[in-house]
Amino acid sequence: MPAQKKQHYVPQCILRNFTNDQNKFYLFQVLKNRIIDQAVPYKDHCYTDYLYGKDGNWENWLAKHEKEIAPIFHLILEGAPLSIEQKILVKRFILVQHMRTEKAIDRNCNIMSDIYTKIIPLVAKKEGIKISPLEVKKFAYHQVKNYDRTEIAIEDMTFVEENLSHFDDLRLVILHSKSEVFICSDHPVSISNLSYKHGGIGVDCAGLIVTMPISPEYCLMLIDDGIYDYENEQWQIELDDFDVKKLNYRQFVQCKEIMFSVNKSTLENVKTHFESLYIDNPLRDWCIKLGLSDPIMINRKVIEIKNTYRSAIEKMIPKFYAQDDFNGLSKLSLKPEFRLYGDDINSMFDRFGDSNDIPDKYRLVGSEYPDLIKKYYINRGR
């Protein structure tokens, strides 16, 4: 039987949770900085034709996971407790979701592009060939552009199938909002690491914080509880509006092309926030350089500039400038003993090491750091 052509990389069991009574949601096209006026059908989004191949193997594999997770999501939305087995399925689904999107394919392409830009100058120098940095970037771009995206998607699915248990050790926490709604996007899973400021977002890294909204009221969070403290170690945490907005802003930064919500005004608030950061604030700085100091006069001047140069301003897309500045949640904090080491590029370690085999390199971070890592592993039964 031929595979279904329309293959969703964000499953419908998530998409439909963000819809209204007509099975529609509002759409924010972030690459155009435009919110669609009318709600649109959810089934028409977050899919690519034959993304996982035409044989149906991976599409069926994903469908199996979606069938397992849909009733568990329903339990979460009802506030029901989950069994250990159900929690494991949730963690594995989050890992699968992290690896299955178009944005995940872009991530792999960017890694390969970076490798090309580092290797090509070395090879050119060895061969006595002169090549400019711009030519290197162009070559890397064209090489990556010609990659078969379906092949990359299949490689990602193969990886995740072989490493399906690698989020099992993380603590699952349910984040709940009673007022401000969560927004979702075409890349719902966001990964952070507050314990290591130089990256550290590989699936095995210590210090991971993983979030994925599943409805306007609920967001899933996985954390390395050997690195972080969270409010009373509760199964469910009530978030204030400030924290919900921070997670929504993360969706904007992490997504590829679209965000969606049952609530149009929430999308408008996100749009306004990033316009203020990357359009209004630079214009205010420019006004100050011109000698204006009164805040009211500065705001009037900014409005005047935006009205006068409307067509040019509309071409300024905040998504192109947005950077991830996520610094955690108010009810989640880094354990005090790890706060001293996050700035050190050598401090990163993975969660699956051996307490009896701590590499000597960690002594360069601090004399007590190896003992801290050893204690971390012992507490995890390693």
GROMACS .gro file of N, CA and C in nm, residues 198-358:
model
  483
  198HIS      N    1   2.774   2.743   2.662
  198HIS     CA    2   2.837   2.732   2.531
  198HIS      C    3   2.767   2.630   2.442
  199GLY      N    4   2.642   2.601   2.470
  199GLY     CA    5   2.568   2.503   2.391
  199GLY      C    6   2.512   2.395   2.481
  200GLY      N    7   2.568   2.275   2.468
  200GLY     CA    8   2.528   2.165   2.555
  200GLY      C    9   2.384   2.123   2.540
  201ILE      N   10   2.332   2.117   2.413
  201ILE     CA   11   2.192   2.080   2.394
  201ILE      C   12   2.179   1.948   2.318
  202GLY      N   13   2.287   1.870   2.311
  202GLY     CA   14   2.276   1.736   2.257
  202GLY      C   15   2.190   1.650   2.349
  203VAL      N   16   2.131   1.544   2.294
  203VAL     CA   17   2.031   1.468   2.371
  203VAL      C   18   2.090   1.400   2.494
  204ASP      N   19   2.222   1.381   2.499
  204ASP     CA   20   2.285   1.315   2.614
  204ASP      C   21   2.346   1.412   2.714
  205CYS      N   22   2.343   1.540   2.686
  205CYS     CA   23   2.411   1.638   2.772
  205CYS      C   24   2.344   1.651   2.908
  206ALA      N   25   2.426   1.668   3.011
  206ALA     CA   26   2.373   1.701   3.143
  206ALA      C   27   2.319   1.844   3.141
  207GLY      N   28   2.214   1.868   3.219
  207GLY     CA   29   2.161   2.004   3.232
  207GLY      C   30   2.053   2.042   3.133
  208LEU      N   31   1.993   1.945   3.066
  208LEU     CA   32   1.891   1.978   2.966
  208LEU      C   33   1.761   2.027   3.030
  209ILE      N   34   1.699   2.124   2.961
  209ILE     CA   35   1.561   2.164   2.987
  209ILE      C   36   1.489   2.154   2.854
  210VAL      N   37   1.388   2.069   2.847
  210VAL     CA   38   1.316   2.044   2.722
  210VAL      C   39   1.170   2.081   2.743
  211THR      N   40   1.115   2.164   2.655
  211THR     CA   41   0.974   2.202   2.668
  211THR      C   42   0.899   2.177   2.538
  212MET      N   43   0.771   2.142   2.550
  212MET     CA   44   0.685   2.122   2.434
  212MET      C   45   0.540   2.151   2.472
  213PRO      N   46   0.480   2.258   2.420
  213PRO     CA   47   0.338   2.285   2.449
  213PRO      C   48   0.249   2.182   2.381
  214ILE      N   49   0.144   2.140   2.449
  214ILE     CA   50   0.051   2.043   2.390
  214ILE      C   51  -0.092   2.095   2.385
  215SER      N   52  -0.116   2.212   2.445
  215SER     CA   53  -0.247   2.276   2.438
  215SER      C   54  -0.232   2.419   2.487
  216PRO      N   55  -0.334   2.503   2.473
  216PRO     CA   56  -0.325   2.640   2.525
  216PRO      C   57  -0.303   2.646   2.676
  217GLU      N   58  -0.339   2.541   2.748
  217GLU     CA   59  -0.326   2.542   2.895
  217GLU      C   60  -0.208   2.461   2.946
  218TYR      N   61  -0.155   2.370   2.866
  218TYR     CA   62  -0.054   2.277   2.916
  218TYR      C   63   0.071   2.273   2.827
  219CYS      N   64   0.184   2.264   2.895
  219CYS     CA   65   0.314   2.248   2.829
  219CYS      C   66   0.391   2.140   2.904
  220LEU      N   67   0.455   2.051   2.831
  220LEU     CA   68   0.538   1.947   2.893
  220LEU      C   69   0.679   1.999   2.911
  221MET      N   70   0.741   1.960   3.021
  221MET     CA   71   0.881   1.996   3.045
  221MET      C   72   0.958   1.875   3.096
  222LEU      N   73   1.074   1.851   3.037
  222LEU     CA   74   1.167   1.750   3.085
  222LEU      C   75   1.289   1.823   3.139
  223ILE      N   76   1.335   1.784   3.258
  223ILE     CA   77   1.453   1.849   3.315
  223ILE      C   78   1.548   1.745   3.373
  224ASP      N   79   1.673   1.780   3.375
  224ASP     CA   80   1.775   1.702   3.443
  224ASP      C   81   1.770   1.742   3.590
  225ASP      N   82   1.702   1.661   3.672
  225ASP     CA   83   1.683   1.701   3.812
  225ASP      C   84   1.807   1.679   3.898
  226GLY      N   85   1.916   1.633   3.836
  226GLY     CA   86   2.043   1.632   3.906
  226GLY      C   87   2.113   1.766   3.899
  227ILE      N   88   2.064   1.852   3.810
  227ILE     CA   89   2.124   1.984   3.787
  227ILE      C   90   2.033   2.096   3.835
  228TYR      N   91   1.900   2.074   3.832
  228TYR     CA   92   1.805   2.180   3.862
  228TYR      C   93   1.717   2.146   3.982
  229ASP      N   94   1.677   2.250   4.054
  229ASP     CA   95   1.572   2.241   4.154
  229ASP      C   96   1.445   2.302   4.094
  230TYR      N   97   1.330   2.248   4.127
  230TYR     CA   98   1.205   2.307   4.083
  230TYR      C   99   1.105   2.302   4.197
  231GLU      N  100   1.002   2.382   4.186
  231GLU     CA  101   0.912   2.410   4.298
  231GLU      C  102   0.858   2.284   4.365
  232ASN      N  103   0.911   2.257   4.485
  232ASN     CA  104   0.862   2.147   4.571
  232ASN      C  105   0.860   2.011   4.501
  233GLU      N  106   0.936   2.001   4.390
  233GLU     CA  107   0.942   1.875   4.314
  233GLU      C  108   0.802   1.822   4.282
  234GLN      N  109   0.715   1.913   4.243
  234GLN     CA  110   0.577   1.876   4.212
  234GLN      C  111   0.566   1.817   4.072
  235TRP      N  112   0.464   1.734   4.054
  235TRP     CA  113   0.433   1.676   3.923
  235TRP      C  114   0.379   1.783   3.828
  236GLN      N  115   0.304   1.879   3.882
  236GLN     CA  116   0.251   1.988   3.801
  236GLN      C  117   0.283   2.122   3.865
  237ILE      N  118   0.327   2.217   3.783
  237ILE     CA  119   0.362   2.350   3.830
  237ILE      C  120   0.270   2.452   3.764
  238GLU      N  121   0.214   2.542   3.844
  238GLU     CA  122   0.133   2.650   3.791
  238GLU      C  123   0.225   2.766   3.753
  239LEU      N  124   0.223   2.805   3.627
  239LEU     CA  125   0.308   2.914   3.580
  239LEU      C  126   0.233   3.046   3.582
  240ASP      N  127   0.306   3.153   3.611
  240ASP     CA  128   0.247   3.286   3.597
  240ASP      C  129   0.258   3.330   3.451
  241ASP      N  130   0.191   3.439   3.418
  241ASP     CA  131   0.187   3.485   3.279
  241ASP      C  132   0.327   3.518   3.226
  242PHE      N  133   0.412   3.570   3.310
  242PHE     CA  134   0.547   3.607   3.269
  242PHE      C  135   0.623   3.486   3.214
  243ASP      N  136   0.615   3.374   3.284
  243ASP     CA  137   0.685   3.253   3.240
  243ASP      C  138   0.622   3.195   3.114
  244VAL      N  139   0.491   3.200   3.103
  244VAL     CA  140   0.424   3.150   2.983
  244VAL      C  141   0.468   3.231   2.861
  245LYS      N  142   0.477   3.363   2.878
  245LYS     CA  143   0.523   3.448   2.768
  245LYS      C  144   0.666   3.414   2.728
  246LYS      N  145   0.751   3.384   2.825
  246LYS     CA  146   0.889   3.345   2.794
  246LYS      C  147   0.892   3.219   2.709
  247LEU      N  148   0.807   3.124   2.741
  247LEU     CA  149   0.802   3.001   2.661
  247LEU      C  150   0.744   3.027   2.523
  248ASN      N  151   0.649   3.119   2.513
  248ASN     CA  152   0.595   3.156   2.382
  248ASN      C  153   0.700   3.226   2.297
  249TYR      N  154   0.780   3.310   2.360
  249TYR     CA  155   0.888   3.377   2.286
  249TYR      C  156   0.988   3.275   2.235
  250ARG      N  157   1.010   3.168   2.312
  250ARG     CA  158   1.100   3.062   2.267
  250ARG      C  159   1.045   2.995   2.142
  251GLN      N  160   0.914   2.977   2.136
  251GLN     CA  161   0.854   2.918   2.017
  251GLN      C  162   0.882   3.005   1.894
  252PHE      N  163   0.877   3.136   1.913
  252PHE     CA  164   0.907   3.228   1.803
  252PHE      C  165   1.051   3.210   1.756
  253VAL      N  166   1.143   3.206   1.849
  253VAL     CA  167   1.285   3.196   1.814
  253VAL      C  168   1.316   3.061   1.749
  254GLN      N  169   1.256   2.954   1.800
  254GLN     CA  170   1.293   2.820   1.756
  254GLN      C  171   1.220   2.773   1.630
  255CYS      N  172   1.106   2.833   1.598
  255CYS     CA  173   1.026   2.781   1.487
  255CYS      C  174   1.093   2.806   1.352
  256LYS      N  175   1.041   2.740   1.250
  256LYS     CA  176   1.093   2.758   1.114
  256LYS      C  177   1.017   2.866   1.039
  257GLU      N  178   0.884   2.852   1.030
  257GLU     CA  179   0.805   2.945   0.949
  257GLU      C  180   0.677   2.994   1.015
  258ILE      N  181   0.613   2.910   1.097
  258ILE     CA  182   0.481   2.949   1.148
  258ILE      C  183   0.466   2.920   1.298
  259MET      N  184   0.380   3.001   1.360
  259MET     CA  185   0.329   2.975   1.494
  259MET      C  186   0.177   2.972   1.483
  260PHE      N  187   0.113   2.899   1.574
  260PHE     CA  188  -0.033   2.891   1.568
  260PHE      C  189  -0.092   2.890   1.708
  261SER      N  190  -0.214   2.942   1.718
  261SER     CA  191  -0.280   2.955   1.848
  261SER      C  192  -0.430   2.964   1.829
  262VAL      N  193  -0.503   2.922   1.931
  262VAL     CA  194  -0.648   2.941   1.932
  262VAL      C  195  -0.681   3.088   1.957
  263ASN      N  196  -0.585   3.161   2.007
  263ASN     CA  197  -0.605   3.300   2.049
  263ASN      C  198  -0.522   3.394   1.961
  264LYS      N  199  -0.589   3.473   1.879
  264LYS     CA  200  -0.520   3.565   1.789
  264LYS      C  201  -0.443   3.672   1.864
  265SER      N  202  -0.500   3.721   1.973
  265SER     CA  203  -0.436   3.830   2.047
  265SER      C  204  -0.302   3.787   2.107
  266THR      N  205  -0.290   3.659   2.144
  266THR     CA  206  -0.162   3.610   2.197
  266THR      C  207  -0.054   3.614   2.090
  267LEU      N  208  -0.089   3.577   1.969
  267LEU     CA  209   0.006   3.588   1.858
  267LEU      C  210   0.043   3.734   1.833
  268GLU      N  211  -0.055   3.822   1.842
  268GLU     CA  212  -0.028   3.965   1.822
  268GLU      C  213   0.066   4.017   1.930
  269ASN      N  214   0.052   3.968   2.052
  269ASN     CA  215   0.142   4.010   2.160
  269ASN      C  216   0.286   3.966   2.133
  270VAL      N  217   0.302   3.846   2.081
  270VAL     CA  218   0.437   3.797   2.047
  270VAL      C  219   0.495   3.882   1.934
  271LYS      N  220   0.414   3.909   1.834
  271LYS     CA  221   0.458   3.992   1.722
  271LYS      C  222   0.502   4.129   1.770
  272THR      N  223   0.422   4.190   1.856
  272THR     CA  224   0.454   4.323   1.910
  272THR      C  225   0.582   4.320   1.992
  273HIS      N  226   0.600   4.215   2.070
  273HIS     CA  227   0.720   4.203   2.154
  273HIS      C  228   0.847   4.205   2.069
  274PHE      N  229   0.850   4.126   1.963
  274PHE     CA  230   0.971   4.117   1.882
  274PHE      C  231   0.988   4.238   1.790
  275GLU      N  232   0.879   4.300   1.750
  275GLU     CA  233   0.891   4.426   1.676
  275GLU      C  234   0.952   4.534   1.765
  276SER      N  235   0.912   4.535   1.891
  276SER     CA  236   0.969   4.632   1.984
  276SER      C  237   1.119   4.610   2.002
  277LEU      N  238   1.159   4.483   2.012
  277LEU     CA  239   1.301   4.451   2.033
  277LEU      C  240   1.386   4.486   1.912
  278TYR      N  241   1.339   4.449   1.793
  278TYR     CA  242   1.425   4.454   1.675
  278TYR      C  243   1.389   4.562   1.573
  279ILE      N  244   1.282   4.636   1.598
  279ILE     CA  245   1.248   4.750   1.512
  279ILE      C  246   1.240   4.878   1.594
  280ASP      N  247   1.152   4.882   1.693
  280ASP     CA  248   1.132   5.004   1.771
  280ASP      C  249   1.255   5.043   1.851
  281ASN      N  250   1.317   4.949   1.920
  281ASN     CA  251   1.433   4.983   2.003
  281ASN      C  252   1.550   5.039   1.922
  282PRO      N  253   1.585   4.980   1.806
  282PRO     CA  254   1.690   5.041   1.725
  282PRO      C  255   1.654   5.182   1.678
  283LEU      N  256   1.525   5.204   1.646
  283LEU     CA  257   1.483   5.338   1.606
  283LEU      C  258   1.493   5.436   1.723
  284ARG      N  259   1.460   5.390   1.843
  284ARG     CA  260   1.475   5.475   1.962
  284ARG      C  261   1.622   5.511   1.984
  285ASP      N  262   1.709   5.413   1.969
  285ASP     CA  263   1.853   5.439   1.985
  285ASP      C  264   1.900   5.542   1.883
  286TRP      N  265   1.847   5.533   1.762
  286TRP     CA  266   1.886   5.628   1.657
  286TRP      C  267   1.837   5.769   1.693
  287CYS      N  268   1.716   5.778   1.747
  287CYS     CA  269   1.662   5.908   1.789
  287CYS      C  270   1.747   5.970   1.899
  288ILE      N  271   1.793   5.888   1.992
  288ILE     CA  272   1.878   5.937   2.101
  288ILE      C  273   2.010   5.990   2.046
  289LYS      N  274   2.064   5.921   1.946
  289LYS     CA  275   2.188   5.967   1.884
  289LYS      C  276   2.169   6.101   1.813
  290LEU      N  277   2.046   6.126   1.768
  290LEU     CA  278   2.016   6.254   1.703
  290LEU      C  279   1.999   6.367   1.804
  291GLY      N  280   1.995   6.332   1.934
  291GLY     CA  281   1.988   6.434   2.037
  291GLY      C  282   1.857   6.440   2.113
  292LEU      N  283   1.761   6.355   2.078
  292LEU     CA  284   1.635   6.354   2.151
  292LEU      C  285   1.654   6.284   2.285
  293SER      N  286   1.590   6.336   2.389
  293SER     CA  287   1.603   6.275   2.522
  293SER      C  288   1.469   6.252   2.591
  294ASP      N  289   1.367   6.330   2.554
  294ASP     CA  290   1.236   6.315   2.615
  294ASP      C  291   1.169   6.187   2.563
  295PRO      N  292   1.131   6.093   2.650
  295PRO     CA  293   1.071   5.967   2.605
  295PRO      C  294   0.947   5.986   2.518
  296ILE      N  295   0.865   6.086   2.551
  296ILE     CA  296   0.744   6.110   2.472
  296ILE      C  297   0.781   6.154   2.331
  297MET      N  298   0.879   6.245   2.320
  297MET     CA  299   0.922   6.292   2.189
  297MET      C  300   0.987   6.179   2.109
  298ILE      N  301   1.061   6.094   2.178
  298ILE     CA  302   1.125   5.980   2.110
  298ILE      C  303   1.019   5.886   2.053
  299ASN      N  304   0.917   5.855   2.133
  299ASN     CA  305   0.810   5.766   2.086
  299ASN      C  306   0.736   5.827   1.968
  300ARG      N  307   0.712   5.958   1.973
  300ARG     CA  308   0.645   6.025   1.861
  300ARG      C  309   0.730   6.018   1.735
  301LYS      N  310   0.861   6.035   1.752
  301LYS     CA  311   0.951   6.030   1.638
  301LYS      C  312   0.956   5.889   1.578
  302VAL      N  313   0.955   5.788   1.664
  302VAL     CA  314   0.954   5.650   1.616
  302VAL      C  315   0.828   5.623   1.534
  303ILE      N  316   0.714   5.668   1.584
  303ILE     CA  317   0.588   5.651   1.512
  303ILE      C  318   0.593   5.723   1.378
  304GLU      N  319   0.649   5.844   1.379
  304GLU     CA  320   0.661   5.922   1.255
  304GLU      C  321   0.748   5.849   1.153
  305ILE      N  322   0.860   5.797   1.198
  305ILE     CA  323   0.951   5.724   1.107
  305ILE      C  324   0.881   5.601   1.049
  306LYS      N  325   0.810   5.528   1.134
  306LYS     CA  326   0.744   5.406   1.089
  306LYS      C  327   0.632   5.437   0.989
  307ASN      N  328   0.563   5.551   1.007
  307ASN     CA  329   0.459   5.590   0.913
  307ASN      C  330   0.517   5.641   0.782
  308THR      N  331   0.627   5.717   0.792
  308THR     CA  332   0.689   5.775   0.673
  308THR      C  333   0.754   5.668   0.585
  309TYR      N  334   0.818   5.574   0.651
  309TYR     CA  335   0.892   5.470   0.576
  309TYR      C  336   0.825   5.334   0.594
  310ARG      N  337   0.694   5.334   0.582
  310ARG     CA  338   0.616   5.213   0.610
  310ARG      C  339   0.662   5.094   0.526
  311SER      N  340   0.682   5.115   0.396
  311SER     CA  341   0.719   5.003   0.309
  311SER      C  342   0.854   4.943   0.348
  312ALA      N  343   0.947   5.030   0.387
  312ALA     CA  344   1.079   4.981   0.429
  312ALA      C  345   1.070   4.909   0.563
  313ILE      N  346   0.990   4.963   0.655
  313ILE     CA  347   0.974   4.902   0.787
  313ILE      C  348   0.911   4.764   0.774
  314GLU      N  349   0.815   4.751   0.682
  314GLU     CA  350   0.747   4.623   0.664
  314GLU      C  351   0.841   4.514   0.614
  315LYS      N  352   0.952   4.554   0.554
  315LYS     CA  353   1.051   4.456   0.506
  315LYS      C  354   1.148   4.413   0.616
  316MET      N  355   1.139   4.479   0.731
  316MET     CA  356   1.222   4.439   0.845
  316MET      C  357   1.152   4.324   0.918
  317ILE      N  358   1.211   4.207   0.914
  317ILE     CA  359   1.150   4.087   0.970
  317ILE      C  360   1.221   4.050   1.100
  318PRO      N  361   1.157   4.071   1.216
  318PRO     CA  362   1.224   4.042   1.344
  318PRO      C  363   1.276   3.900   1.356
  319LYS      N  364   1.209   3.803   1.291
  319LYS     CA  365   1.253   3.664   1.300
  319LYS      C  366   1.398   3.647   1.257
  320PHE      N  367   1.442   3.727   1.160
  320PHE     CA  368   1.579   3.714   1.109
  320PHE      C  369   1.683   3.756   1.212
  321TYR      N  370   1.642   3.835   1.310
  321TYR     CA  371   1.737   3.888   1.409
  321TYR      C  372   1.720   3.823   1.547
  322ALA      N  373   1.610   3.753   1.565
  322ALA     CA  374   1.576   3.702   1.699
  322ALA      C  375   1.679   3.602   1.749
  323GLN      N  376   1.719   3.619   1.873
  323GLN     CA  377   1.815   3.530   1.937
  323GLN      C  378   1.754   3.468   2.063
  324ASP      N  379   1.801   3.349   2.094
  324ASP     CA  380   1.749   3.278   2.210
  324ASP      C  381   1.815   3.331   2.337
  325ASP      N  382   1.738   3.402   2.418
  325ASP     CA  383   1.790   3.455   2.544
  325ASP      C  384   1.718   3.393   2.664
  326PHE      N  385   1.667   3.271   2.645
  326PHE     CA  386   1.594   3.203   2.752
  326PHE      C  387   1.684   3.181   2.873
  327ASN      N  388   1.639   3.228   2.988
  327ASN     CA  389   1.720   3.217   3.110
  327ASN      C  390   1.648   3.141   3.222
  328GLY      N  391   1.555   3.055   3.181
  328GLY     CA  392   1.488   2.971   3.279
  328GLY      C  393   1.352   3.024   3.320
  329LEU      N  394   1.291   2.955   3.415
  329LEU     CA  395   1.159   2.990   3.467
  329LEU      C  396   1.171   3.027   3.614
  330SER      N  397   1.075   3.104   3.662
  330SER     CA  398   1.083   3.154   3.800
  330SER      C  399   1.076   3.041   3.903
  331LYS      N  400   1.015   2.928   3.868
  331LYS     CA  401   1.003   2.816   3.962
  331LYS      C  402   1.100   2.703   3.931
  332LEU      N  403   1.204   2.736   3.855
  332LEU     CA  404   1.308   2.640   3.819
  332LEU      C  405   1.443   2.708   3.836
  333SER      N  406   1.535   2.645   3.907
  333SER     CA  407   1.664   2.710   3.932
  333SER      C  408   1.778   2.610   3.926
  334LEU      N  409   1.893   2.659   3.886
  334LEU     CA  410   2.015   2.578   3.882
  334LEU      C  411   2.060   2.549   4.025
  335LYS      N  412   2.095   2.426   4.051
  335LYS     CA  413   2.145   2.392   4.185
  335LYS      C  414   2.269   2.476   4.215
  336PRO      N  415   2.280   2.528   4.338
  336PRO     CA  416   2.390   2.621   4.372
  336PRO      C  417   2.528   2.567   4.339
  337GLU      N  418   2.550   2.437   4.357
  337GLU     CA  419   2.683   2.381   4.337
  337GLU      C  420   2.729   2.384   4.191
  338PHE      N  421   2.633   2.400   4.096
  338PHE     CA  422   2.670   2.403   3.956
  338PHE      C  423   2.681   2.545   3.900
  339ARG      N  424   2.641   2.644   3.977
  339ARG     CA  425   2.636   2.781   3.925
  339ARG      C  426   2.774   2.838   3.894
  340LEU      N  427   2.877   2.787   3.957
  340LEU     CA  428   3.011   2.843   3.941
  340LEU      C  429   3.077   2.806   3.810
  341TYR      N  430   3.025   2.704   3.741
  341TYR     CA  431   3.104   2.644   3.634
  341TYR      C  432   3.048   2.663   3.493
  342GLY      N  433   2.932   2.725   3.479
  342GLY     CA  434   2.866   2.735   3.350
  342GLY      C  435   2.943   2.813   3.245
  343ASP      N  436   3.028   2.905   3.288
  343ASP     CA  437   3.103   2.987   3.192
  343ASP      C  438   3.224   2.915   3.134
  344ASP      N  439   3.265   2.805   3.196
  344ASP     CA  440   3.384   2.734   3.152
  344ASP      C  441   3.350   2.641   3.036
  345ILE      N  442   3.419   2.659   2.924
  345ILE     CA  443   3.389   2.582   2.803
  345ILE      C  444   3.416   2.434   2.822
  346ASN      N  445   3.496   2.398   2.924
  346ASN     CA  446   3.530   2.257   2.948
  346ASN      C  447   3.438   2.189   3.048
  347SER      N  448   3.335   2.259   3.094
  347SER     CA  449   3.254   2.205   3.204
  347SER      C  450   3.146   2.106   3.160
  348MET      N  451   3.115   2.099   3.032
  348MET     CA  452   3.005   2.014   2.987
  348MET      C  453   3.038   1.866   3.004
  349PHE      N  454   2.940   1.789   3.050
  349PHE     CA  455   2.954   1.643   3.057
  349PHE      C  456   2.820   1.581   3.023
  350ASP      N  457   2.822   1.451   2.987
  350ASP     CA  458   2.695   1.388   2.952
  350ASP      C  459   2.635   1.315   3.071
  351ARG      N  460   2.509   1.277   3.058
  351ARG     CA  461   2.435   1.220   3.170
  351ARG      C  462   2.464   1.072   3.192
  352PHE      N  463   2.534   1.009   3.101
  352PHE     CA  464   2.548   0.864   3.104
  352PHE      C  465   2.691   0.818   3.129
  353GLY      N  466   2.766   0.900   3.202
  353GLY     CA  467   2.904   0.864   3.235
  353GLY      C  468   2.912   0.765   3.350
  354ASP      N  469   3.036   0.735   3.390
  354ASP     CA  470   3.064   0.636   3.494
  354ASP      C  471   3.124   0.707   3.614
  355SER      N  472   3.065   0.686   3.731
  355SER     CA  473   3.115   0.752   3.852
  355SER      C  474   3.257   0.708   3.888
  356ASN      N  475   3.301   0.594   3.835
  356ASN     CA  476   3.436   0.544   3.862
  356ASN      C  477   3.536   0.583   3.753
  357ASP      N  478   3.491   0.662   3.659
  357ASP     CA  479   3.580   0.698   3.548
  357ASP      C  480   3.554   0.843   3.506
  358ILE      N  481   3.593   0.936   3.593
  358ILE     CA  482   3.577   1.079   3.565
  358ILE      C  483   3.704   1.130   3.496
   0.00000   0.00000   0.00000
